[in-house]
Each structure stands twice: as structure tokens, then as C-alpha cells.
C-alpha positions as a printed Julia matrix, in Angstrom:
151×3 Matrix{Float64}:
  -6.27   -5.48    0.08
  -4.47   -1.74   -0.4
  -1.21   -0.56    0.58
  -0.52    3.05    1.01
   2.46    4.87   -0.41
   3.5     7.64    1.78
   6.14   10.16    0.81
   7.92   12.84    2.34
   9.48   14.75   -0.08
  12.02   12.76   -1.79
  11.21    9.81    0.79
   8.96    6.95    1.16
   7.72    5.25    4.34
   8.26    1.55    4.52
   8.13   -1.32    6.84
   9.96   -4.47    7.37
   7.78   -8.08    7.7
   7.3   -10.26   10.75
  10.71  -12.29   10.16
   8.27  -15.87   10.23
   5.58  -15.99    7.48
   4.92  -14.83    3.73
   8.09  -12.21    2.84
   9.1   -12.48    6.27
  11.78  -10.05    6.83
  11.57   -7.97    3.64
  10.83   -4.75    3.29
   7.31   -3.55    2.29
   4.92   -0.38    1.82
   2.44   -0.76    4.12
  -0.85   -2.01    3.91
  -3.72   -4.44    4.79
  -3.31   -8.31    6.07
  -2.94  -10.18    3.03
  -5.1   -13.4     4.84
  -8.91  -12.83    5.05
  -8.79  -14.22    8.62
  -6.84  -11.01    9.62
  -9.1    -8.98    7.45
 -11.58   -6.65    8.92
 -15.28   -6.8     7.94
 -15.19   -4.33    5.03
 -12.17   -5.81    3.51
 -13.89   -9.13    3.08
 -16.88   -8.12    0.78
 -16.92   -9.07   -2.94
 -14.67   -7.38   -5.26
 -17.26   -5.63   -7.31
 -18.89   -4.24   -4.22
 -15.68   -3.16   -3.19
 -15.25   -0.77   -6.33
 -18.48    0.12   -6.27
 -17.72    2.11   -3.04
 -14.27    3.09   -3.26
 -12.98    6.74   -3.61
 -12.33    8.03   -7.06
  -8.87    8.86   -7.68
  -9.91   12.63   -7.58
 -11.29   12.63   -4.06
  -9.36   12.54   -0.91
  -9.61    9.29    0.99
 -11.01   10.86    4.41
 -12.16    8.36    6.78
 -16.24    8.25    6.97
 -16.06    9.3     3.32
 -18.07    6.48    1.73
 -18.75    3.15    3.01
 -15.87    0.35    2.78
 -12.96    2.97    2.77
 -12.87    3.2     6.71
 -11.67   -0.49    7.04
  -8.89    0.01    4.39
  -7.82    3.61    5.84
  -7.75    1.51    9.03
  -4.7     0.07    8.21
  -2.76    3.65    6.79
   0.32    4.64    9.12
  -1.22    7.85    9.57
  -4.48    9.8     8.76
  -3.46   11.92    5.31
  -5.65   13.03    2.2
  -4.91    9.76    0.65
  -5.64    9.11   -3.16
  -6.38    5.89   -4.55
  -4.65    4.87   -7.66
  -6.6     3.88  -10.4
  -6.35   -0.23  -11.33
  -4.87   -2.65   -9.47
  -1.83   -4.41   -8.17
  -1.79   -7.71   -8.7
   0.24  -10.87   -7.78
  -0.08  -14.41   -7.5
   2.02  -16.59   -4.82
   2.24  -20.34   -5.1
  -0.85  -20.77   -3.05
  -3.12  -17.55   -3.61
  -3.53  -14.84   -5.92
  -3.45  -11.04   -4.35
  -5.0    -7.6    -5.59
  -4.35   -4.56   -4.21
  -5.37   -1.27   -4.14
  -2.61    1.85   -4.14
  -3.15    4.84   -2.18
  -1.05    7.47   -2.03
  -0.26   10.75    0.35
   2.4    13.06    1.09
   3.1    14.58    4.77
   6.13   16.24    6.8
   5.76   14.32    9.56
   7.94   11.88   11.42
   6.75    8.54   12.27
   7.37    6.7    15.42
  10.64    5.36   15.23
  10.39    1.4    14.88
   7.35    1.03   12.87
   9.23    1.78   10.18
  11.85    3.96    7.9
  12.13    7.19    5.78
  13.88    5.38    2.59
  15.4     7.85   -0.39
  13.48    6.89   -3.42
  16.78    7.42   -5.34
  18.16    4.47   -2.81
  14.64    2.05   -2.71
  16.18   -0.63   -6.12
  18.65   -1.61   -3.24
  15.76   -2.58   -0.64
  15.15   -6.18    0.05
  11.71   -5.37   -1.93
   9.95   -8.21   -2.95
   8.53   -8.32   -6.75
   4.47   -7.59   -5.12
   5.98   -4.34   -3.63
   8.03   -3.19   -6.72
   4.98   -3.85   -8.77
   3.04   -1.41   -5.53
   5.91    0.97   -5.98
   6.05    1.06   -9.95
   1.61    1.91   -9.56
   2.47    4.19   -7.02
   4.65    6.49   -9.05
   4.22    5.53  -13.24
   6.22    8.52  -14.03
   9.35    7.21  -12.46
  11.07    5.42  -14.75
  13.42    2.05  -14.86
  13.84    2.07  -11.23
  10.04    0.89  -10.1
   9.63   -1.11  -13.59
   7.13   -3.85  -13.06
   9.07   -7.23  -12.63
């Protein structure tokens, strides 16, 4: 899967979960379904064929741009020269064991209000985060210190 961590100068964009389900309620960054029913049919293909076509972390993440990124960027909350992260995220749950892929953009625009909130990075340790998305947070932005420390 990938999640995408937007900022807005000294903001990031996040989302809050169905309320039922995996996390339900918390906050998260947003990203692809975590459940390979739900996933489009890019997302599915075997890990190593996934990196084989992935951006490099030097290259803008532009829709079309090489073959598997279109059903990630799918997923974005808006179309931005996104940047993947090198490595992955990763996470296991009682039940299955997650990677993700980070990308990560900055824009100046506003979202639609309800999909989800502009949240002060200096404010996001007091988010209902859950560990996966502190661990997406702390790849997201390695220079930043204590406050997105891996947990």
C-alpha cells in the first residue's frame, strides 16, 4: 500500500477512519485500502514487481509516469508532484502484516471540508494517531525529531 503525506506549510492533511473496522475512528494520513479485496489491480502485483516500477525518490510522481504508480496516485487527496520516500513502512497487526510506501507533496490549497483536516505539525503527538501512522509520519519527515519517533 502507500500513504501520502501532504503539507501545507507548517500543516499536514489527515483523515479520520470509518468509526467500524481496523483503527476505526483514529486519525490517519491518507492512503490506499489496507485489504487486497479493496485494492485496485496495480496494487495487487508482487512486491518486487512493484519496486521494479515505482518512481525514484528524485522524480515527481505524475500520474502516467511509469506503470503501477497510477493505481497508487489513485488514492492521493489531490494531484501534486508527489515524491516517494525511499524504504518502507512497515507494521504488523494481529492478523496481517502491512508495508507501505510514503509519498510526499506540498500545496496551498484547501481541501474540501469533511474529507479531512489541516493539523499543525507542532500539535500532531496529541492526534489519536495510531503507532502504523506515527511510524508513516516519522518516514515522512526523518529530520523532525522526538515528536514522529518510531514507536
Amino acid at each position: 500500500g502507500a500513504c501520502f503525506w501532504l503539507t501545507r506549510g507548517e500543516e499536514v492533511w489527515l483523515r479520520r477512519r470509518p468509526e467500524k473496522g481496523l483503527l476505526g475512528g483514529m486519525m490517519e494520513v491518507p492512503g490506499t485500502p489496507w485489504d487486497k479485496r479493496d485494492l485496485s489491480p496495480g496494487e495487487g502485483i508482487k512486491r518486487a514487481d512493484r519496486h521494479r516500477n515505482v518512481i525514484e525518490p528524485s522524480q515527481s510522481a505524475a500520474a502516467g509516469d511509469k506503470p503501477g504508480t497510477d493505481d497508487m496516485l489513485a488514492h492521493a487527496p489531490l494531484e501534486a508532484e508527489w515524491k516517494l520516500v525511499p524504504g518502507l513502512v512497515e507494521h504488523t497487526f494481529t492478523h496481517f502484516h502491512l508495508e507501505l510506501e510514503v509519498y510526499t507533496a506540498t500545496t496551498r490549497k484547501k481541501l474540501v471540508p469533511g474529507e479531512g483536516a489541516w493539523v499543525p505539525l507542532d500539535e500532531i503527538a496529541g492526534e489519536a494517531l495510531p503507532t502504523v501512522m506515527r511510524k508513516v509520519a516519522a518516514h515522512a519527515m526523518p529530520d523532525a525529531g522526538p515528536l514522529f519517533a518510531k514507536r
